[in-house]
Amino acid sequence: MDQFVQIIGVIIISYLLGSIPTAYLIAKSKGIDIFSVGSGNMGATNVGRSLGFWWGIVVWACDSGKGILAILIATAILPENRAAATAISATAAVVGHNWSLFATLVTGTLRGGKGAAIWFGTMFMIAPLQVLVGMSVLGVAVIALTRYVSLAVLGMCALATIWIAVLIQQQVVPIEYIFYMLVVGLLIVFRFRENIQRLLTGTERRLGDPA
């Protein structure tokens, strides 16, 4: 029963951390409603288009930090089962970012981001160094060649998911991580479904395009 309560606590804390609407708060401090400009998405790319490149980087770093902090707290609560705590916490944090309680309370509708930055942060706590380097190189290369941030995110997620699955089969990383990789991979594809459609039709906006 104690462990069950701890798991529920991890889920709630991680969800609430993920729900912190970083992009909304930073844009609002500059007099901009992030939900009313550009793509309307509560994410780093839309902030970058609306406020400037470096503000987008700030949002990306903050959102990544939410995932890292959630996992650190979860593993402190469940130190005897760090792998399960990490997988549960990372998943809950991404869900919180994608469907933010705080953003919903502010706007009156279920709102959130697409999960890319917070996913990237959780991967720092989950993936071995070679996976982090590999997916980062791929992401930078795709952006450099195409300026499509969405394509870079989708490519990074696909590579990381396959790579982690292979490492799980080789017993290099804990099997509990497969739950996180599959669930969050599907969530990212779902949240990027409109981007995928625009990529297929050639209408997706590129990095550097105005909001």
PDB file of C-alpha atoms in Angstrom:
ATOM      1  CA  MET A   1       0.000   0.000   0.000  1.00  0.00           C
ATOM      2  CA  ASP A   2       2.851   2.390   0.816  1.00  0.00           C
ATOM      3  CA  GLN A   3       4.415   1.776  -2.594  1.00  0.00           C
ATOM      4  CA  PHE A   4       1.065   2.284  -4.302  1.00  0.00           C
ATOM      5  CA  VAL A   5       0.705   5.663  -2.593  1.00  0.00           C
ATOM      6  CA  GLN A   6       4.250   6.542  -3.639  1.00  0.00           C
ATOM      7  CA  ILE A   7       3.510   5.658  -7.259  1.00  0.00           C
ATOM      8  CA  ILE A   8       0.361   7.804  -7.216  1.00  0.00           C
ATOM      9  CA  GLY A   9       2.416  10.615  -5.722  1.00  0.00           C
ATOM     10  CA  VAL A  10       5.019  10.270  -8.478  1.00  0.00           C
ATOM     11  CA  ILE A  11       2.316  10.424 -11.147  1.00  0.00           C
ATOM     12  CA  ILE A  12       0.669  13.517  -9.652  1.00  0.00           C
ATOM     13  CA  ILE A  13       3.914  15.407  -9.028  1.00  0.00           C
ATOM     14  CA  SER A  14       5.296  14.574 -12.472  1.00  0.00           C
ATOM     15  CA  TYR A  15       2.049  15.525 -14.198  1.00  0.00           C
ATOM     16  CA  LEU A  16       1.916  18.869 -12.371  1.00  0.00           C
ATOM     17  CA  LEU A  17       5.548  19.637 -13.176  1.00  0.00           C
ATOM     18  CA  GLY A  18       4.913  18.810 -16.810  1.00  0.00           C
ATOM     19  CA  SER A  19       1.834  21.032 -16.735  1.00  0.00           C
ATOM     20  CA  ILE A  20       3.784  24.202 -15.937  1.00  0.00           C
ATOM     21  CA  PRO A  21       3.037  26.313 -19.058  1.00  0.00           C
ATOM     22  CA  THR A  22       6.523  27.692 -19.645  1.00  0.00           C
ATOM     23  CA  ALA A  23       5.864  28.962 -23.162  1.00  0.00           C
ATOM     24  CA  TYR A  24       2.619  30.649 -22.115  1.00  0.00           C
ATOM     25  CA  LEU A  25       4.217  32.355 -19.099  1.00  0.00           C
ATOM     26  CA  ILE A  26       7.274  33.630 -20.992  1.00  0.00           C
ATOM     27  CA  ALA A  27       5.202  34.878 -23.917  1.00  0.00           C
ATOM     28  CA  LYS A  28       2.685  36.491 -21.555  1.00  0.00           C
ATOM     29  CA  SER A  29       5.512  38.358 -19.797  1.00  0.00           C
ATOM     30  CA  LYS A  30       6.234  39.906 -23.208  1.00  0.00           C
ATOM     31  CA  GLY A  31       2.602  40.818 -23.800  1.00  0.00           C
ATOM     32  CA  ILE A  32       1.875  37.964 -26.217  1.00  0.00           C
ATOM     33  CA  ASP A  33      -0.757  35.242 -25.917  1.00  0.00           C
ATOM     34  CA  ILE A  34       1.081  32.235 -27.338  1.00  0.00           C
ATOM     35  CA  PHE A  35      -2.217  30.518 -28.089  1.00  0.00           C
ATOM     36  CA  SER A  36      -3.238  33.373 -30.417  1.00  0.00           C
ATOM     37  CA  VAL A  37      -0.109  33.686 -32.568  1.00  0.00           C
ATOM     38  CA  GLY A  38       1.563  31.470 -35.145  1.00  0.00           C
ATOM     39  CA  SER A  39       0.571  27.846 -34.822  1.00  0.00           C
ATOM     40  CA  GLY A  40      -1.119  28.523 -31.479  1.00  0.00           C
ATOM     41  CA  ASN A  41       1.026  25.812 -29.929  1.00  0.00           C
ATOM     42  CA  MET A  42       2.452  26.178 -26.425  1.00  0.00           C
ATOM     43  CA  GLY A  43       5.966  25.232 -27.429  1.00  0.00           C
ATOM     44  CA  ALA A  44       9.502  26.431 -28.045  1.00  0.00           C
ATOM     45  CA  THR A  45       9.207  26.670 -31.839  1.00  0.00           C
ATOM     46  CA  ASN A  46       6.165  28.928 -31.707  1.00  0.00           C
ATOM     47  CA  VAL A  47       7.806  31.090 -29.042  1.00  0.00           C
ATOM     48  CA  GLY A  48      10.919  31.311 -31.208  1.00  0.00           C
ATOM     49  CA  ARG A  49       8.840  32.516 -34.151  1.00  0.00           C
ATOM     50  CA  SER A  50       6.896  34.970 -32.011  1.00  0.00           C
ATOM     51  CA  LEU A  51       9.572  36.366 -29.679  1.00  0.00           C
ATOM     52  CA  GLY A  52      12.842  35.463 -31.315  1.00  0.00           C
ATOM     53  CA  PHE A  53      15.185  32.504 -31.580  1.00  0.00           C
ATOM     54  CA  TRP A  54      16.772  32.803 -28.133  1.00  0.00           C
ATOM     55  CA  TRP A  55      13.442  32.950 -26.344  1.00  0.00           C
ATOM     56  CA  GLY A  56      12.608  29.698 -28.078  1.00  0.00           C
ATOM     57  CA  ILE A  57      15.837  28.224 -26.709  1.00  0.00           C
ATOM     58  CA  VAL A  58      14.899  29.413 -23.211  1.00  0.00           C
ATOM     59  CA  VAL A  59      11.519  27.691 -23.455  1.00  0.00           C
ATOM     60  CA  TRP A  60      13.128  24.503 -24.811  1.00  0.00           C
ATOM     61  CA  ALA A  61      15.590  24.464 -21.884  1.00  0.00           C
ATOM     62  CA  CYS A  62      12.871  25.108 -19.303  1.00  0.00           C
ATOM     63  CA  ASP A  63      10.566  22.456 -20.719  1.00  0.00           C
ATOM     64  CA  SER A  64      13.441  19.959 -20.858  1.00  0.00           C
ATOM     65  CA  GLY A  65      14.229  20.839 -17.255  1.00  0.00           C
ATOM     66  CA  LYS A  66      10.681  19.968 -16.199  1.00  0.00           C
ATOM     67  CA  GLY A  67      11.230  16.390 -17.372  1.00  0.00           C
ATOM     68  CA  ILE A  68      14.607  16.112 -15.677  1.00  0.00           C
ATOM     69  CA  LEU A  69      13.277  17.477 -12.382  1.00  0.00           C
ATOM     70  CA  ALA A  70      10.263  15.155 -12.456  1.00  0.00           C
ATOM     71  CA  ILE A  71      12.508  12.107 -12.802  1.00  0.00           C
ATOM     72  CA  LEU A  72      14.879  13.291 -10.059  1.00  0.00           C
ATOM     73  CA  ILE A  73      11.961  13.674  -7.652  1.00  0.00           C
ATOM     74  CA  ALA A  74      10.441  10.333  -8.682  1.00  0.00           C
ATOM     75  CA  THR A  75      13.657   8.384  -8.124  1.00  0.00           C
ATOM     76  CA  ALA A  76      14.054  10.052  -4.728  1.00  0.00           C
ATOM     77  CA  ILE A  77      10.547   8.892  -3.799  1.00  0.00           C
ATOM     78  CA  LEU A  78      11.092   5.356  -5.155  1.00  0.00           C
ATOM     79  CA  PRO A  79      14.852   4.777  -4.827  1.00  0.00           C
ATOM     80  CA  GLU A  80      14.411   0.998  -4.639  1.00  0.00           C
ATOM     81  CA  ASN A  81      12.895   0.869  -8.130  1.00  0.00           C
ATOM     82  CA  ARG A  82      14.519   3.686 -10.069  1.00  0.00           C
ATOM     83  CA  ALA A  83      13.787   2.276 -13.518  1.00  0.00           C
ATOM     84  CA  ALA A  84      10.040   2.001 -12.943  1.00  0.00           C
ATOM     85  CA  ALA A  85       9.952   5.387 -11.209  1.00  0.00           C
ATOM     86  CA  THR A  86      11.760   6.950 -14.157  1.00  0.00           C
ATOM     87  CA  ALA A  87       9.448   5.427 -16.763  1.00  0.00           C
ATOM     88  CA  ILE A  88       6.275   6.372 -14.873  1.00  0.00           C
ATOM     89  CA  SER A  89       7.463   9.880 -14.059  1.00  0.00           C
ATOM     90  CA  ALA A  90       8.702  10.649 -17.569  1.00  0.00           C
ATOM     91  CA  THR A  91       5.425   9.491 -19.099  1.00  0.00           C
ATOM     92  CA  ALA A  92       3.308  11.497 -16.646  1.00  0.00           C
ATOM     93  CA  ALA A  93       5.419  14.619 -17.214  1.00  0.00           C
ATOM     94  CA  VAL A  94       4.974  14.432 -20.989  1.00  0.00           C
ATOM     95  CA  VAL A  95       1.219  13.915 -20.559  1.00  0.00           C
ATOM     96  CA  GLY A  96       1.135  16.946 -18.245  1.00  0.00           C
ATOM     97  CA  HIS A  97       2.926  19.079 -20.810  1.00  0.00           C
ATOM     98  CA  ASN A  98       0.700  17.923 -23.677  1.00  0.00           C
ATOM     99  CA  TRP A  99      -2.523  18.392 -21.713  1.00  0.00           C
ATOM    100  CA  SER A 100      -1.622  21.015 -19.147  1.00  0.00           C
ATOM    101  CA  LEU A 101      -3.868  21.510 -16.142  1.00  0.00           C
ATOM    102  CA  PHE A 102      -2.630  25.068 -15.650  1.00  0.00           C
ATOM    103  CA  ALA A 103      -3.001  26.057 -19.303  1.00  0.00           C
ATOM    104  CA  THR A 104      -6.483  24.579 -19.284  1.00  0.00           C
ATOM    105  CA  LEU A 105      -7.439  26.587 -16.190  1.00  0.00           C
ATOM    106  CA  VAL A 106      -6.119  29.782 -17.811  1.00  0.00           C
ATOM    107  CA  THR A 107      -7.762  29.304 -21.218  1.00  0.00           C
ATOM    108  CA  GLY A 108     -10.869  27.333 -20.286  1.00  0.00           C
ATOM    109  CA  THR A 109     -10.045  24.672 -22.875  1.00  0.00           C
ATOM    110  CA  LEU A 110      -7.788  21.621 -22.769  1.00  0.00           C
ATOM    111  CA  ARG A 111      -4.480  22.979 -24.025  1.00  0.00           C
ATOM    112  CA  GLY A 112      -0.810  22.089 -23.987  1.00  0.00           C
ATOM    113  CA  GLY A 113       2.333  21.613 -26.012  1.00  0.00           C
ATOM    114  CA  LYS A 114       3.449  18.784 -28.263  1.00  0.00           C
ATOM    115  CA  GLY A 115       5.938  17.186 -25.883  1.00  0.00           C
ATOM    116  CA  ALA A 116       9.160  17.494 -27.887  1.00  0.00           C
ATOM    117  CA  ALA A 117      11.259  19.525 -25.439  1.00  0.00           C
ATOM    118  CA  ILE A 118      10.134  17.699 -22.305  1.00  0.00           C
ATOM    119  CA  TRP A 119      10.697  14.383 -24.099  1.00  0.00           C
ATOM    120  CA  PHE A 120      14.231  15.536 -24.914  1.00  0.00           C
ATOM    121  CA  GLY A 121      14.813  16.328 -21.235  1.00  0.00           C
ATOM    122  CA  THR A 122      13.574  12.952 -20.030  1.00  0.00           C
ATOM    123  CA  MET A 123      15.817  11.226 -22.560  1.00  0.00           C
ATOM    124  CA  PHE A 124      18.821  12.774 -20.815  1.00  0.00           C
ATOM    125  CA  MET A 125      17.833  10.745 -17.763  1.00  0.00           C
ATOM    126  CA  ILE A 126      16.988   7.543 -19.664  1.00  0.00           C
ATOM    127  CA  ALA A 127      19.174   7.108 -22.731  1.00  0.00           C
ATOM    128  CA  PRO A 128      22.847   6.093 -22.793  1.00  0.00           C
ATOM    129  CA  LEU A 129      25.304   8.665 -24.107  1.00  0.00           C
ATOM    130  CA  GLN A 130      25.571   7.105 -27.564  1.00  0.00           C
ATOM    131  CA  VAL A 131      21.820   7.379 -28.063  1.00  0.00           C
ATOM    132  CA  LEU A 132      21.790  11.022 -26.953  1.00  0.00           C
ATOM    133  CA  VAL A 133      24.633  11.871 -29.304  1.00  0.00           C
ATOM    134  CA  GLY A 134      23.118   9.926 -32.199  1.00  0.00           C
ATOM    135  CA  MET A 135      19.661  11.445 -31.975  1.00  0.00           C
ATOM    136  CA  SER A 136      21.077  14.950 -31.416  1.00  0.00           C
ATOM    137  CA  VAL A 137      23.317  14.684 -34.486  1.00  0.00           C
ATOM    138  CA  LEU A 138      20.341  13.493 -36.520  1.00  0.00           C
ATOM    139  CA  GLY A 139      18.160  16.341 -35.280  1.00  0.00           C
ATOM    140  CA  VAL A 140      20.772  19.000 -36.035  1.00  0.00           C
ATOM    141  CA  ALA A 141      21.416  17.506 -39.477  1.00  0.00           C
ATOM    142  CA  VAL A 142      17.728  17.455 -40.399  1.00  0.00           C
ATOM    143  CA  ILE A 143      17.227  21.058 -39.265  1.00  0.00           C
ATOM    144  CA  ALA A 144      20.384  22.187 -41.085  1.00  0.00           C
ATOM    145  CA  LEU A 145      19.290  20.507 -44.318  1.00  0.00           C
ATOM    146  CA  THR A 146      15.554  21.194 -44.255  1.00  0.00           C
ATOM    147  CA  ARG A 147      14.805  23.742 -41.481  1.00  0.00           C
ATOM    148  CA  TYR A 148      11.865  21.509 -40.496  1.00  0.00           C
ATOM    149  CA  VAL A 149      11.854  21.291 -36.690  1.00  0.00           C
ATOM    150  CA  SER A 150       8.925  18.870 -36.715  1.00  0.00           C
ATOM    151  CA  LEU A 151      10.741  16.483 -39.051  1.00  0.00           C
ATOM    152  CA  ALA A 152      13.816  16.643 -36.816  1.00  0.00           C
ATOM    153  CA  VAL A 153      11.748  15.805 -33.722  1.00  0.00           C
ATOM    154  CA  LEU A 154       9.993  12.905 -35.427  1.00  0.00           C
ATOM    155  CA  GLY A 155      13.281  11.538 -36.752  1.00  0.00           C
ATOM    156  CA  MET A 156      14.967  11.824 -33.357  1.00  0.00           C
ATOM    157  CA  CYS A 157      12.051  10.109 -31.632  1.00  0.00           C
ATOM    158  CA  ALA A 158      11.975   7.250 -34.148  1.00  0.00           C
ATOM    159  CA  LEU A 159      15.729   6.681 -33.907  1.00  0.00           C
ATOM    160  CA  ALA A 160      15.738   6.800 -30.106  1.00  0.00           C
ATOM    161  CA  THR A 161      12.761   4.447 -29.792  1.00  0.00           C
ATOM    162  CA  ILE A 162      14.314   1.822 -32.064  1.00  0.00           C
ATOM    163  CA  TRP A 163      17.739   2.195 -30.460  1.00  0.00           C
ATOM    164  CA  ILE A 164      16.410   1.877 -26.897  1.00  0.00           C
ATOM    165  CA  ALA A 165      14.348  -1.169 -27.932  1.00  0.00           C
ATOM    166  CA  VAL A 166      17.520  -2.832 -29.230  1.00  0.00           C
ATOM    167  CA  LEU A 167      19.388  -1.963 -26.017  1.00  0.00           C
ATOM    168  CA  ILE A 168      16.539  -3.403 -23.949  1.00  0.00           C
ATOM    169  CA  GLN A 169      16.720  -6.629 -25.966  1.00  0.00           C
ATOM    170  CA  GLN A 170      20.462  -6.691 -25.279  1.00  0.00           C
ATOM    171  CA  GLN A 171      19.748  -6.047 -21.564  1.00  0.00           C
ATOM    172  CA  VAL A 172      21.798  -2.862 -21.627  1.00  0.00           C
ATOM    173  CA  VAL A 173      18.952  -0.676 -20.328  1.00  0.00           C
ATOM    174  CA  PRO A 174      16.054  -1.665 -18.034  1.00  0.00           C
ATOM    175  CA  ILE A 175      13.042  -3.322 -19.648  1.00  0.00           C
ATOM    176  CA  GLU A 176      10.747  -0.857 -17.853  1.00  0.00           C
ATOM    177  CA  TYR A 177      11.843   1.835 -20.298  1.00  0.00           C
ATOM    178  CA  ILE A 178      10.029   0.170 -23.189  1.00  0.00           C
ATOM    179  CA  PHE A 179       6.727   1.328 -21.696  1.00  0.00           C
ATOM    180  CA  TYR A 180       7.868   4.936 -21.750  1.00  0.00           C
ATOM    181  CA  MET A 181       9.423   4.777 -25.215  1.00  0.00           C
ATOM    182  CA  LEU A 182       6.361   3.249 -26.857  1.00  0.00           C
ATOM    183  CA  VAL A 183       3.723   5.354 -25.087  1.00  0.00           C
ATOM    184  CA  VAL A 184       5.534   8.654 -25.480  1.00  0.00           C
ATOM    185  CA  GLY A 185       6.545   7.821 -29.050  1.00  0.00           C
ATOM    186  CA  LEU A 186       2.882   7.343 -29.907  1.00  0.00           C
ATOM    187  CA  LEU A 187       1.952  10.548 -28.074  1.00  0.00           C
ATOM    188  CA  ILE A 188       4.496  12.553 -30.061  1.00  0.00           C
ATOM    189  CA  VAL A 189       3.242  11.134 -33.358  1.00  0.00           C
ATOM    190  CA  PHE A 190      -0.325  11.956 -32.280  1.00  0.00           C
ATOM    191  CA  ARG A 191       0.518  15.504 -31.238  1.00  0.00           C
ATOM    192  CA  PHE A 192       2.517  16.064 -34.444  1.00  0.00           C
ATOM    193  CA  ARG A 193      -0.165  14.605 -36.709  1.00  0.00           C
ATOM    194  CA  GLU A 194      -0.982  18.006 -38.246  1.00  0.00           C
ATOM    195  CA  ASN A 195       2.717  18.664 -38.821  1.00  0.00           C
ATOM    196  CA  ILE A 196       3.020  15.284 -40.526  1.00  0.00           C
ATOM    197  CA  GLN A 197       0.132  16.178 -42.806  1.00  0.00           C
ATOM    198  CA  ARG A 198       1.723  19.535 -43.669  1.00  0.00           C
ATOM    199  CA  LEU A 199       5.081  17.844 -44.319  1.00  0.00           C
ATOM    200  CA  LEU A 200       3.365  15.471 -46.737  1.00  0.00           C
ATOM    201  CA  THR A 201       1.644  18.349 -48.549  1.00  0.00           C
ATOM    202  CA  GLY A 202       4.694  20.631 -48.513  1.00  0.00           C
ATOM    203  CA  THR A 203       3.017  23.346 -46.436  1.00  0.00           C
ATOM    204  CA  GLU A 204       4.922  22.912 -43.162  1.00  0.00           C
ATOM    205  CA  ARG A 205       6.602  26.080 -41.896  1.00  0.00           C
ATOM    206  CA  ARG A 206      10.365  26.062 -41.550  1.00  0.00           C
ATOM    207  CA  LEU A 207      12.629  27.288 -38.768  1.00  0.00           C
ATOM    208  CA  GLY A 208      13.074  31.028 -39.174  1.00  0.00           C
ATOM    209  CA  ASP A 209       9.674  31.610 -40.793  1.00  0.00           C
ATOM    210  CA  PRO A 210       7.608  34.302 -39.048  1.00  0.00           C
ATOM    211  CA  ALA A 211       4.761  33.370 -36.718  1.00  0.00           C
TER     212      ALA A 211
END
